[in-house]
PDB file of C-alpha atoms in Angstrom:
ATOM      1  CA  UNK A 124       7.744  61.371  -0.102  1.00  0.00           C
ATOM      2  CA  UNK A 125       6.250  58.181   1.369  1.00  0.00           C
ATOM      3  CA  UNK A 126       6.871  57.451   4.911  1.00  0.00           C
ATOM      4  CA  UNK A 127       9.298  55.211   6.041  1.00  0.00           C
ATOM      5  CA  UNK A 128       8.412  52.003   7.830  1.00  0.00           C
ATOM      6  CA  UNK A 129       8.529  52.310  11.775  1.00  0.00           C
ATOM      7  CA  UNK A 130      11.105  49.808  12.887  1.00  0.00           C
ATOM      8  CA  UNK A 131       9.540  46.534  13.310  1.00  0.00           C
ATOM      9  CA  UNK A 132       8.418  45.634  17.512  1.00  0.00           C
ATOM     10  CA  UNK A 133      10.314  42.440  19.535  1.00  0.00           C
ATOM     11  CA  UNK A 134       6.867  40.944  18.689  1.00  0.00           C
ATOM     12  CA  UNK A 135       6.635  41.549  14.967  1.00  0.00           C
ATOM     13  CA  UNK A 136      10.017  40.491  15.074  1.00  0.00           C
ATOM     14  CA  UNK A 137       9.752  37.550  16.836  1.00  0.00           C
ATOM     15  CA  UNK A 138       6.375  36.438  14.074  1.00  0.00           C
ATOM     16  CA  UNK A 139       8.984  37.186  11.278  1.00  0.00           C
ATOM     17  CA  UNK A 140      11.448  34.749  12.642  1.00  0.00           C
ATOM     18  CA  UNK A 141       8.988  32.183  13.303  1.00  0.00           C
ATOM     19  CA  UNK A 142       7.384  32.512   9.430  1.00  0.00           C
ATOM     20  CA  UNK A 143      10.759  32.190   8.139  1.00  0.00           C
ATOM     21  CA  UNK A 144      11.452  29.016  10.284  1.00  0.00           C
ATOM     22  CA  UNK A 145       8.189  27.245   9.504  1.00  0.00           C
ATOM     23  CA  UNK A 146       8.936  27.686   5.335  1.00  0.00           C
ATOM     24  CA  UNK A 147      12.488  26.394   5.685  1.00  0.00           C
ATOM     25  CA  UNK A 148      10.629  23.768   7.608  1.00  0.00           C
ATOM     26  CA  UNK A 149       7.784  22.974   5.024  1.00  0.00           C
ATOM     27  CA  UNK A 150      10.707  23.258   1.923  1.00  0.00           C
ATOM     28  CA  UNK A 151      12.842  20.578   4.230  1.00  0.00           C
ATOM     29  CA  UNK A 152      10.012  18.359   4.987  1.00  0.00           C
ATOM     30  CA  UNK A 153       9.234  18.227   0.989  1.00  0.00           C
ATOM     31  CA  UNK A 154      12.780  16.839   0.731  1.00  0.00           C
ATOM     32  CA  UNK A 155      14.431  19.595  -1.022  1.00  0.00           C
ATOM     33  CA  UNK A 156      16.478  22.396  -0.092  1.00  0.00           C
ATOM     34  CA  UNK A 157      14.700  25.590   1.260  1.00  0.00           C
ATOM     35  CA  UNK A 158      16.448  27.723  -1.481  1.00  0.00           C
ATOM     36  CA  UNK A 159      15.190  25.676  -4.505  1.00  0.00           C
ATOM     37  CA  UNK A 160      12.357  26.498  -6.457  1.00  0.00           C
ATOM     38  CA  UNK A 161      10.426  23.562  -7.677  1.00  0.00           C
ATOM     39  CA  UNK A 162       8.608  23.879 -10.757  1.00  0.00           C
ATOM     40  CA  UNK A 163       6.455  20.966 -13.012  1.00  0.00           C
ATOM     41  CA  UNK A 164       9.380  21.244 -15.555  1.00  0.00           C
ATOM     42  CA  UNK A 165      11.883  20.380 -12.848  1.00  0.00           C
ATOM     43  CA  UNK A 166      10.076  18.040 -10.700  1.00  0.00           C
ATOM     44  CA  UNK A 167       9.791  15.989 -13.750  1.00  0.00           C
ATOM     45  CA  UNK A 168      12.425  16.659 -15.133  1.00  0.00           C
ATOM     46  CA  UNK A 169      11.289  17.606 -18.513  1.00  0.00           C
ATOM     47  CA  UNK A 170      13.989  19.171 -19.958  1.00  0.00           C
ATOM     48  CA  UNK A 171      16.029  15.705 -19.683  1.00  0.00           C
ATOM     49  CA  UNK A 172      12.936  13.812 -20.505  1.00  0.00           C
ATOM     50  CA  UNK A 173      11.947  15.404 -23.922  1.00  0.00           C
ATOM     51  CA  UNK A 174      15.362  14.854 -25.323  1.00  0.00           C
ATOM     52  CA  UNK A 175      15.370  11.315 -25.106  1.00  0.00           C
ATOM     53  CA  UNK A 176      13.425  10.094 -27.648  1.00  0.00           C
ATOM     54  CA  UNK A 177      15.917  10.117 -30.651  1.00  0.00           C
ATOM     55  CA  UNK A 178      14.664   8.864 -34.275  1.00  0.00           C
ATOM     56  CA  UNK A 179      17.999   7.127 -36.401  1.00  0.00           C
ATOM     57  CA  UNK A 180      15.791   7.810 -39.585  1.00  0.00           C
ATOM     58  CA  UNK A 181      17.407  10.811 -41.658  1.00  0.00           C
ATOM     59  CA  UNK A 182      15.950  12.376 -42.802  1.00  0.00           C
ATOM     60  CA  UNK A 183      13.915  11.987 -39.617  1.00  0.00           C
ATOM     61  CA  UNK A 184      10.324   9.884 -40.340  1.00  0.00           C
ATOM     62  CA  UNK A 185       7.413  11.797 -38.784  1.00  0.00           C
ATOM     63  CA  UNK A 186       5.934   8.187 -37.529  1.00  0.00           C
ATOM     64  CA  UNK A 187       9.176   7.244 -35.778  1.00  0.00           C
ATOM     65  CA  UNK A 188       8.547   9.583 -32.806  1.00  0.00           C
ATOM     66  CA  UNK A 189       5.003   7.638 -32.104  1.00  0.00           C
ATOM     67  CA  UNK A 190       7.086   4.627 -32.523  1.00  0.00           C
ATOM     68  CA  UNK A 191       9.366   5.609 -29.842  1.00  0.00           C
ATOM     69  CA  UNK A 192       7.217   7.133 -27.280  1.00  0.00           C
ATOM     70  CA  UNK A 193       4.875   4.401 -27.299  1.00  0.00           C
ATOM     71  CA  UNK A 194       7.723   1.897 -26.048  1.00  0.00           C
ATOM     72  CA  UNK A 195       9.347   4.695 -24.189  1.00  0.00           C
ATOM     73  CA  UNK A 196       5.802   5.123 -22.020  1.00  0.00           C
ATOM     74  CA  UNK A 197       5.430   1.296 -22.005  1.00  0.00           C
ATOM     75  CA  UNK A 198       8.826   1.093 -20.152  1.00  0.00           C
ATOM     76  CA  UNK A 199       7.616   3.918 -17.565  1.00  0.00           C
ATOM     77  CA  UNK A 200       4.565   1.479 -16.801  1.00  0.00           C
ATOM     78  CA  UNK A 201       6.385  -1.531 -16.365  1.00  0.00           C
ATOM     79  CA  UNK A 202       8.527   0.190 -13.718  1.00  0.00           C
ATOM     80  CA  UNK A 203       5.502   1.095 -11.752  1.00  0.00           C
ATOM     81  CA  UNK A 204       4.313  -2.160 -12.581  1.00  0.00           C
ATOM     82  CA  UNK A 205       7.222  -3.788 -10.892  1.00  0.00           C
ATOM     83  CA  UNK A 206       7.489  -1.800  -7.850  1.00  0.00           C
ATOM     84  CA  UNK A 207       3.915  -2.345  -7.285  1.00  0.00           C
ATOM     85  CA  UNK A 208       4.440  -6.564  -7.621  1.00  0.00           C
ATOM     86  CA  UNK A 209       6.795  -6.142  -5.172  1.00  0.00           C
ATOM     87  CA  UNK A 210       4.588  -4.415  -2.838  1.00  0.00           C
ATOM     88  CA  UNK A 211       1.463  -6.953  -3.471  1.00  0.00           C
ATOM     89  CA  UNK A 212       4.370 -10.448  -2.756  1.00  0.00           C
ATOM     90  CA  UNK A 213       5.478  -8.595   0.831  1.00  0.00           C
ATOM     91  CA  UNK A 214       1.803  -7.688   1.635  1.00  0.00           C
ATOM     92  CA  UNK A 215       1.051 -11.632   0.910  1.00  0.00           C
ATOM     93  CA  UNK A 216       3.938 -12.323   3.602  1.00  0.00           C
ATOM     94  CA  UNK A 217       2.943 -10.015   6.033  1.00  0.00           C
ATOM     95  CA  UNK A 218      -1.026 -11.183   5.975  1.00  0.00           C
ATOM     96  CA  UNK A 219      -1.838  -8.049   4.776  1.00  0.00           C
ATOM     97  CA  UNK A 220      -5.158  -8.999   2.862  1.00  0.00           C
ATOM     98  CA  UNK A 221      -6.814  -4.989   2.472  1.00  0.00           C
ATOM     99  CA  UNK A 222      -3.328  -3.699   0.957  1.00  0.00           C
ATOM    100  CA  UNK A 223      -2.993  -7.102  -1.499  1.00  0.00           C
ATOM    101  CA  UNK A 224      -6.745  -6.596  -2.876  1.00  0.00           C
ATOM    102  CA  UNK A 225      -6.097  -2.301  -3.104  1.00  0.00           C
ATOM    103  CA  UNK A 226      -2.253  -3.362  -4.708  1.00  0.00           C
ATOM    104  CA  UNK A 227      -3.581  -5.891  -7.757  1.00  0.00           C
ATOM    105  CA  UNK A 228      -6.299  -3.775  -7.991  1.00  0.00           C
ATOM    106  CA  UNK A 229      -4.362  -1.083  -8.983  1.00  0.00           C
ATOM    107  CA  UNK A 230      -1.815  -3.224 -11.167  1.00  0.00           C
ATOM    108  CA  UNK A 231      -5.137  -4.442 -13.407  1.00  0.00           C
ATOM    109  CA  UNK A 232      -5.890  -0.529 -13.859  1.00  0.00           C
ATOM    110  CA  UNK A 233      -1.945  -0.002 -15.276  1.00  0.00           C
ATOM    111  CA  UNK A 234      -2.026  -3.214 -17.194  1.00  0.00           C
ATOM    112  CA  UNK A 235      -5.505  -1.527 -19.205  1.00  0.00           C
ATOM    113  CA  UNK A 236      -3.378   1.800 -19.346  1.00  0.00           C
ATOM    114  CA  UNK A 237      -0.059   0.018 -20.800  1.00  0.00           C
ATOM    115  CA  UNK A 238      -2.988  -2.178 -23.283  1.00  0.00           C
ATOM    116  CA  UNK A 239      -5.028   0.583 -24.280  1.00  0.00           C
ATOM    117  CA  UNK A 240      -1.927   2.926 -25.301  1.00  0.00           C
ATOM    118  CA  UNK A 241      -0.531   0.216 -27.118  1.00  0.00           C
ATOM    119  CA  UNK A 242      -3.389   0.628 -29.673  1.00  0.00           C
ATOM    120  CA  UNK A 243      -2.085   3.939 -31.064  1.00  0.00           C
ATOM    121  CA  UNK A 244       0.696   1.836 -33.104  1.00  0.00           C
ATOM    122  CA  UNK A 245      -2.412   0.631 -34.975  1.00  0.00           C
ATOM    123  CA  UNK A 246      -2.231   4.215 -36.230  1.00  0.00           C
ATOM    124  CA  UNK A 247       1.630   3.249 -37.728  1.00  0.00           C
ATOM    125  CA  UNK A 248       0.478   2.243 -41.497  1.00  0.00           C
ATOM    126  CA  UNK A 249       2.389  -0.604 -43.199  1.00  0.00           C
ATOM    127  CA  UNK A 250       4.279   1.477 -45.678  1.00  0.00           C
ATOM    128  CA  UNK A 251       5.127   4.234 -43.358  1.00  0.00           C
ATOM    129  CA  UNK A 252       7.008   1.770 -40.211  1.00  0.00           C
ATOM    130  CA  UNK A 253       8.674  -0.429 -43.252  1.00  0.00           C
ATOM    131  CA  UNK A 254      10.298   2.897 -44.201  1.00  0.00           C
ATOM    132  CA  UNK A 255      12.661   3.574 -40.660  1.00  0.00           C
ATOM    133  CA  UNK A 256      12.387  -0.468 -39.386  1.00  0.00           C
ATOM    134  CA  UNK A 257      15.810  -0.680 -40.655  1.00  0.00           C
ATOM    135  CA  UNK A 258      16.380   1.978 -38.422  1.00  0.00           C
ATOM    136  CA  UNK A 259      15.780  -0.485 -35.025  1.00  0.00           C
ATOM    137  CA  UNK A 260      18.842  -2.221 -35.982  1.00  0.00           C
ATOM    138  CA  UNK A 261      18.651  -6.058 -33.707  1.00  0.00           C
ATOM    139  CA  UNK A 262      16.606  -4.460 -31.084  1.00  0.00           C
ATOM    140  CA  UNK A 263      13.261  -6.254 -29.953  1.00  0.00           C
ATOM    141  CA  UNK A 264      10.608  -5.957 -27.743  1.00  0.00           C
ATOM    142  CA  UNK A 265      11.359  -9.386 -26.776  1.00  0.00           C
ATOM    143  CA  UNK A 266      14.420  -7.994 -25.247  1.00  0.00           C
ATOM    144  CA  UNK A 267      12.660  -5.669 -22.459  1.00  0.00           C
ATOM    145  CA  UNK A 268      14.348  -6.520 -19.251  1.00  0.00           C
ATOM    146  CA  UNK A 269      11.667  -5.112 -17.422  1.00  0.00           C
ATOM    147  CA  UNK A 270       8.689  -7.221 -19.240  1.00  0.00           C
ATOM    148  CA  UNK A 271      10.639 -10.027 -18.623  1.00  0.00           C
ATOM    149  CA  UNK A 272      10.860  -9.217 -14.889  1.00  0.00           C
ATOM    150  CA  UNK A 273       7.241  -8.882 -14.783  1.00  0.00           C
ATOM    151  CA  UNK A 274       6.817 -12.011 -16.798  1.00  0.00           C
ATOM    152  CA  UNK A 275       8.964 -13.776 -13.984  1.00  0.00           C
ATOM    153  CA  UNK A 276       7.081 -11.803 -11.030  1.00  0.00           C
ATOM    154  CA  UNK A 277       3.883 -12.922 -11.915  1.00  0.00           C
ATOM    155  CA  UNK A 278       4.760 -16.756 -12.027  1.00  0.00           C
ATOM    156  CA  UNK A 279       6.481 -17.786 -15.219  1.00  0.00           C
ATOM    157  CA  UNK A 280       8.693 -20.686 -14.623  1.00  0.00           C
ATOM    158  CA  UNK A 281       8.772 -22.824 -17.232  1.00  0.00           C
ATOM    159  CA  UNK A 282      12.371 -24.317 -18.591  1.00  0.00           C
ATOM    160  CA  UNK A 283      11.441 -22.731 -21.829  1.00  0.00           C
ATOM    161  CA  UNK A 284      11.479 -18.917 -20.566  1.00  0.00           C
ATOM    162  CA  UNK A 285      14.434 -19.657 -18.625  1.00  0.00           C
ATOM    163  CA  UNK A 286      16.220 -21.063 -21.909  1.00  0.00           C
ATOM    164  CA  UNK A 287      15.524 -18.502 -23.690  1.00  0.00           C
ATOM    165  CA  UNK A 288      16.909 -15.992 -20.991  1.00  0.00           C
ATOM    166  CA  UNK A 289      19.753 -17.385 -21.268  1.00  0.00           C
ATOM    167  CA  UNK A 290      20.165 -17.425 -24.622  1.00  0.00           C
ATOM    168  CA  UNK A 291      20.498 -13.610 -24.382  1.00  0.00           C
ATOM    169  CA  UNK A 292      23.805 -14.193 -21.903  1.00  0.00           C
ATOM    170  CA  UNK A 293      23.481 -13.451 -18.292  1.00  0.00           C
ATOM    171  CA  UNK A 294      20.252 -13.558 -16.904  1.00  0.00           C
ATOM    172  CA  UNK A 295      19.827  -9.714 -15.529  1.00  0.00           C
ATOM    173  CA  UNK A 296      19.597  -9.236 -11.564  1.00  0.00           C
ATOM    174  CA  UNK A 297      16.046  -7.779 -12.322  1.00  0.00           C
ATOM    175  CA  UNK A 298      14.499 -11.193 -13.381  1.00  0.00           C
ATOM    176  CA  UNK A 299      16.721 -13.515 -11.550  1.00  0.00           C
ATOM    177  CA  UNK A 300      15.629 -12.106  -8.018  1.00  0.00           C
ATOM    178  CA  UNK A 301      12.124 -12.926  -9.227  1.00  0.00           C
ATOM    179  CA  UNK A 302      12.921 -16.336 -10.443  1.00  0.00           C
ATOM    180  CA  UNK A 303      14.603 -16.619  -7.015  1.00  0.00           C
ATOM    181  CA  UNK A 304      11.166 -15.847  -5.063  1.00  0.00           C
ATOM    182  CA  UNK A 305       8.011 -17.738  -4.799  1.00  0.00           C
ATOM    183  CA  UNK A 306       5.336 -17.123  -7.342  1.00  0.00           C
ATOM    184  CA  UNK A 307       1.935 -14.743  -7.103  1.00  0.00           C
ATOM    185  CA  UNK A 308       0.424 -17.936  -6.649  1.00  0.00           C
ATOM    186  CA  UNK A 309       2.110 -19.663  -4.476  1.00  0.00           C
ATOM    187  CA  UNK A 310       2.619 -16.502  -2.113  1.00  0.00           C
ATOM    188  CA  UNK A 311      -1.662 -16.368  -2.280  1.00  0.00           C
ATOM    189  CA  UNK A 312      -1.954 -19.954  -1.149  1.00  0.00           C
ATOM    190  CA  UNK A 313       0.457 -19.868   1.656  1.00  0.00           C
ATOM    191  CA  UNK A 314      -1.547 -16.534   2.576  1.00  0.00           C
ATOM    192  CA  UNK A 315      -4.601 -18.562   2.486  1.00  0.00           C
ATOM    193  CA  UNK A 316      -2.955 -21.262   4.542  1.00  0.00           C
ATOM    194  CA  UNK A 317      -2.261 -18.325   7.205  1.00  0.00           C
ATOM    195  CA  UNK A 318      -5.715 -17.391   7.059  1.00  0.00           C
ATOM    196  CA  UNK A 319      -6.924 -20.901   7.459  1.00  0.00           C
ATOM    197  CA  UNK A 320      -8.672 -21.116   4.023  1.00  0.00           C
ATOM    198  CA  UNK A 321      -9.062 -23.496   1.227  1.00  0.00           C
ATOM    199  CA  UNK A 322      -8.984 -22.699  -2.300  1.00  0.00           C
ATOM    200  CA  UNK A 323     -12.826 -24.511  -2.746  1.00  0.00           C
ATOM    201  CA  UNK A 324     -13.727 -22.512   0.845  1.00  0.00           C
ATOM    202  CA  UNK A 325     -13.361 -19.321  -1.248  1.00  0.00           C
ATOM    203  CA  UNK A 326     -16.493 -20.269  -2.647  1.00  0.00           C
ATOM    204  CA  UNK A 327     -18.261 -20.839   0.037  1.00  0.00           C
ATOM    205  CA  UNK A 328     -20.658 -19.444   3.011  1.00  0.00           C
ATOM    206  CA  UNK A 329     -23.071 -16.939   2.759  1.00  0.00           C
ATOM    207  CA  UNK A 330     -20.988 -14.255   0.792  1.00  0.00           C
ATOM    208  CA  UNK A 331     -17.859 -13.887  -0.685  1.00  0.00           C
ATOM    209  CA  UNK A 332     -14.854 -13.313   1.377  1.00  0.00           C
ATOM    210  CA  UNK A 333     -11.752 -10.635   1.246  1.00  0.00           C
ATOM    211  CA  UNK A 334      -9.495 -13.733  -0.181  1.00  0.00           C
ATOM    212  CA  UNK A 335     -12.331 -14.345  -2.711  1.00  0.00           C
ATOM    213  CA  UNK A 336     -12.395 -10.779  -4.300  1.00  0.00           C
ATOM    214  CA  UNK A 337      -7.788 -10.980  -4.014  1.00  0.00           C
ATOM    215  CA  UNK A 338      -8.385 -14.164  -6.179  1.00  0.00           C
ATOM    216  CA  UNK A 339     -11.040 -12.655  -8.404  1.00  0.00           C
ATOM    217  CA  UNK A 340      -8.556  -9.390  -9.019  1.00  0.00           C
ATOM    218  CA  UNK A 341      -5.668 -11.767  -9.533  1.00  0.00           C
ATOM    219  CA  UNK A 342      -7.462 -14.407 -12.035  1.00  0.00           C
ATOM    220  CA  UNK A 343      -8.514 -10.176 -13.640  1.00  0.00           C
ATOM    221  CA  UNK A 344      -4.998  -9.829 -13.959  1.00  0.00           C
ATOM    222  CA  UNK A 345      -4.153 -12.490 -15.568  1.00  0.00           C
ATOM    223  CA  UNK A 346      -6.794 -12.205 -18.198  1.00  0.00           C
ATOM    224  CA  UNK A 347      -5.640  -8.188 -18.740  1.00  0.00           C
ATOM    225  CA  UNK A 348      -2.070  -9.702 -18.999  1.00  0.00           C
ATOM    226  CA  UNK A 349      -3.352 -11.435 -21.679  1.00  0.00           C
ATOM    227  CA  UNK A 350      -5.260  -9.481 -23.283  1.00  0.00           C
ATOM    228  CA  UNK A 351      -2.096  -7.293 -23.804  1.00  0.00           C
ATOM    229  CA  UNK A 352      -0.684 -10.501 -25.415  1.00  0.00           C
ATOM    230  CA  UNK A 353      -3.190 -10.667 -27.762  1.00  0.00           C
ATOM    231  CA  UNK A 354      -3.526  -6.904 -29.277  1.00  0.00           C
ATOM    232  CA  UNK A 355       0.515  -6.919 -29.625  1.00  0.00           C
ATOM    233  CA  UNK A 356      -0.180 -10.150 -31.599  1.00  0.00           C
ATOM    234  CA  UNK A 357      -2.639  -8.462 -33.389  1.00  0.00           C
ATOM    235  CA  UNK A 358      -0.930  -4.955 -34.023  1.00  0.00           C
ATOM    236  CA  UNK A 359       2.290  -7.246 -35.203  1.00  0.00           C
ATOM    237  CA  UNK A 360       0.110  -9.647 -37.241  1.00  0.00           C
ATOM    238  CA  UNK A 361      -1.316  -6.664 -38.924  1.00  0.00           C
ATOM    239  CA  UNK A 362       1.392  -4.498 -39.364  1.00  0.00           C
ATOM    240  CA  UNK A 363       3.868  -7.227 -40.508  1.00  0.00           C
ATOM    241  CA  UNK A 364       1.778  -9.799 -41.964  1.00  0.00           C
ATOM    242  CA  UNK A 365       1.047 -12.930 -40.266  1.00  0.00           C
ATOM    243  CA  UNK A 366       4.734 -14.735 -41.839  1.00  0.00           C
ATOM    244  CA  UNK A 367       7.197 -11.679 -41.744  1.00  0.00           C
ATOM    245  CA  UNK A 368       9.780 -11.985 -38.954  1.00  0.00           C
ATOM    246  CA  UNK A 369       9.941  -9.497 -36.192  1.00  0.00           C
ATOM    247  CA  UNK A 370      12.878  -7.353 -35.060  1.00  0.00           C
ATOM    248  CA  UNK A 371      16.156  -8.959 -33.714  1.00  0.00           C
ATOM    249  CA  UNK A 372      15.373 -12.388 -35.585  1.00  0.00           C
ATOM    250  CA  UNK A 373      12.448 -13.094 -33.341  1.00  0.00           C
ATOM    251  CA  UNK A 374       9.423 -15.306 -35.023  1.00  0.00           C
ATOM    252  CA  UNK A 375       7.303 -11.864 -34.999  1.00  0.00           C
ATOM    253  CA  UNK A 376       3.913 -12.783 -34.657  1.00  0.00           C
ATOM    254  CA  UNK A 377       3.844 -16.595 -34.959  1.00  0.00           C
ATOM    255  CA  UNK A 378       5.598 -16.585 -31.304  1.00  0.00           C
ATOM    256  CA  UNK A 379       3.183 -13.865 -30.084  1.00  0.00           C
ATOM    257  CA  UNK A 380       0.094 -15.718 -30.459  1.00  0.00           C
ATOM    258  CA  UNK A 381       1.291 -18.894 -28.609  1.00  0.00           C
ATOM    259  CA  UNK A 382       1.946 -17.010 -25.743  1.00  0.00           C
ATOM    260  CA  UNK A 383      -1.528 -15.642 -25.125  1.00  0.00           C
ATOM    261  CA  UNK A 384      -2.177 -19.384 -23.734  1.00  0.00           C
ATOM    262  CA  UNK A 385       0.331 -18.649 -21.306  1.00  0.00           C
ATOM    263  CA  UNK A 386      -1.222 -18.805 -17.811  1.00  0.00           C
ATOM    264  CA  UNK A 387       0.225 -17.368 -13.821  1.00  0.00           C
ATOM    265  CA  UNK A 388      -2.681 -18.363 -11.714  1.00  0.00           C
ATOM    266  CA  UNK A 389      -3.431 -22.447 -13.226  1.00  0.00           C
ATOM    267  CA  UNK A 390      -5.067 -23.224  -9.351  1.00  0.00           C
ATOM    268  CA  UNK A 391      -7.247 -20.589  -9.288  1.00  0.00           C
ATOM    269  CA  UNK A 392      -8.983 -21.315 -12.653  1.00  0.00           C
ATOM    270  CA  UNK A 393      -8.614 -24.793 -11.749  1.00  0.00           C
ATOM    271  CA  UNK A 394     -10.874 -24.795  -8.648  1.00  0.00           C
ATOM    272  CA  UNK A 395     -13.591 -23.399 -10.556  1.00  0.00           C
ATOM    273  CA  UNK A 396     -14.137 -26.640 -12.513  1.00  0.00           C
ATOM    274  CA  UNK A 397     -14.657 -28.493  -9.784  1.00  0.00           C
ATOM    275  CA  UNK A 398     -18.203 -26.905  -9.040  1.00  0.00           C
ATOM    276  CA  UNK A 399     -19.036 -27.774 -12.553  1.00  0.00           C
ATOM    277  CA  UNK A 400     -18.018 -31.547 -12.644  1.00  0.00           C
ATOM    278  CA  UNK A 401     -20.536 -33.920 -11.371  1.00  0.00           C
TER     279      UNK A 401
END
């Protein structure tokens, strides 16, 4: 028979009680209740997740799913993307010139991400996407309220992007509250104006400065924003053909390439020149 347990001492007690307090604790300070178990499917909510990608094709195409998830994962990115913009405009405001340079660094690294995974359509032959297109019905990338909200967050203006917002109806309360705010730009320049600094002063002294290395990773982003232009002009051009029109009437890739000129950061390029010109 094995022995029984002597009852447990006031101290061994009092130890129990106090374990039992600090895991509630811990579970509470995680922001969850103390009797849930949190596992990687649940924290993530895969089992939600993994049923939303949902090919129309029937029978279902095997190339649709890449198709999806690629534009699916895109979307994913652009909301980190966004949050992220936000963060970089209020640490402009606030003077905050170590958390700008760590924030745009970080947004170049997601732009590569959202670039380099964008490559994987090139693995979508010709034959195989004409076969479920039909399938996308009007929709169109062109139509991504979040890409448009990061098109507007990082300084696009111009009466021709507005036009064409509002040829869609409404313009959503995700891009209007950044065509409400001040551009990248203009929020770097009134830092600099805080900070005392010139645009040409970035440039010089005996080494280059904390503003010169924000205005180095912002002039990066722009180039990796464009970048991205380019391949999805590419992918289209060679998926479609450089005349076929995209998805939801758009031009397809004719309109893709003219964008690629498009540029957020004109006074920072600009300033360059000037040590060139004699």
């Amino acid at each position: 028979m094995p022995k029984k347990r002597p009852p447990r001492t006031e101290g061994e007690r009092a130890r129990h009680s106090t374990l039992a307090r600090s895991s509630t604790d811990r579970a509470e300070g995680m922001g969850r209740e103390p009797s849930t178990v949190v596992t990687y499917g649940s924290y993530l909510a895969l089992e939600d997740l993994l049923t939303l990608q949902r090919p129309r094709s029937k029978p279902e195409h095997p190339d649709e799913l890449l198709f999806i998830v690629v534009h699916q994962s895109s979307e994913l990115w652009f909301k980190v993307l966004l949050r992220d913009l936000d963060t970089l405009a209020t640490a402009f405001q606030k003077r905050d010139g170590g958390l700008a340079l760590w924030q745009v660094q970080r947004i170049n690294g997601m732009m590569r991400i959202v670039s380099a995974q964008l490559s994987s359509l090139a693995l979508l032959p010709p034959q195989h996407f004409a076969q479920f297109r039909a399938h996308l019905g009007s929709s169109s990338g062109s139509q991504s309220v979040q890409f448009r909200a990061i098109e507007a967050a990082s300084g696009l203006r111009e009466k021709w992007f507005v036009d064409m917002l509002r040829e869609q109806g409404r313009i959503p309360d995700a891009i209007q509250r950044w065509i409400d705010r001040p551009t990248l730009q203009d929020l770097f320049l009134d830092y600099l104006r805080m900070e005392n600094v010139s645009l040409e002063q970035l440039y010089l002294g005996p080494g280059p400065s904390l503003s010169f290395f924000i205005a180095d990773e912002l002039l990066e982003y722009e180039m990796e924003f464009g970048q991205w232009r380019f391949k999805h002009a590419q992918l289209v051009e060679r998926m479609l053909g450089p005349d076929t029109g995209g998805t939801g009437g758009s031009p397809g890739a004719t309109m893709l390439h003219r964008t690629t000129s498009i540029r957020f950061f004109p006074k920072l390029a600009e300033v360059r020149a000037k040590f060139f010109k004699r």
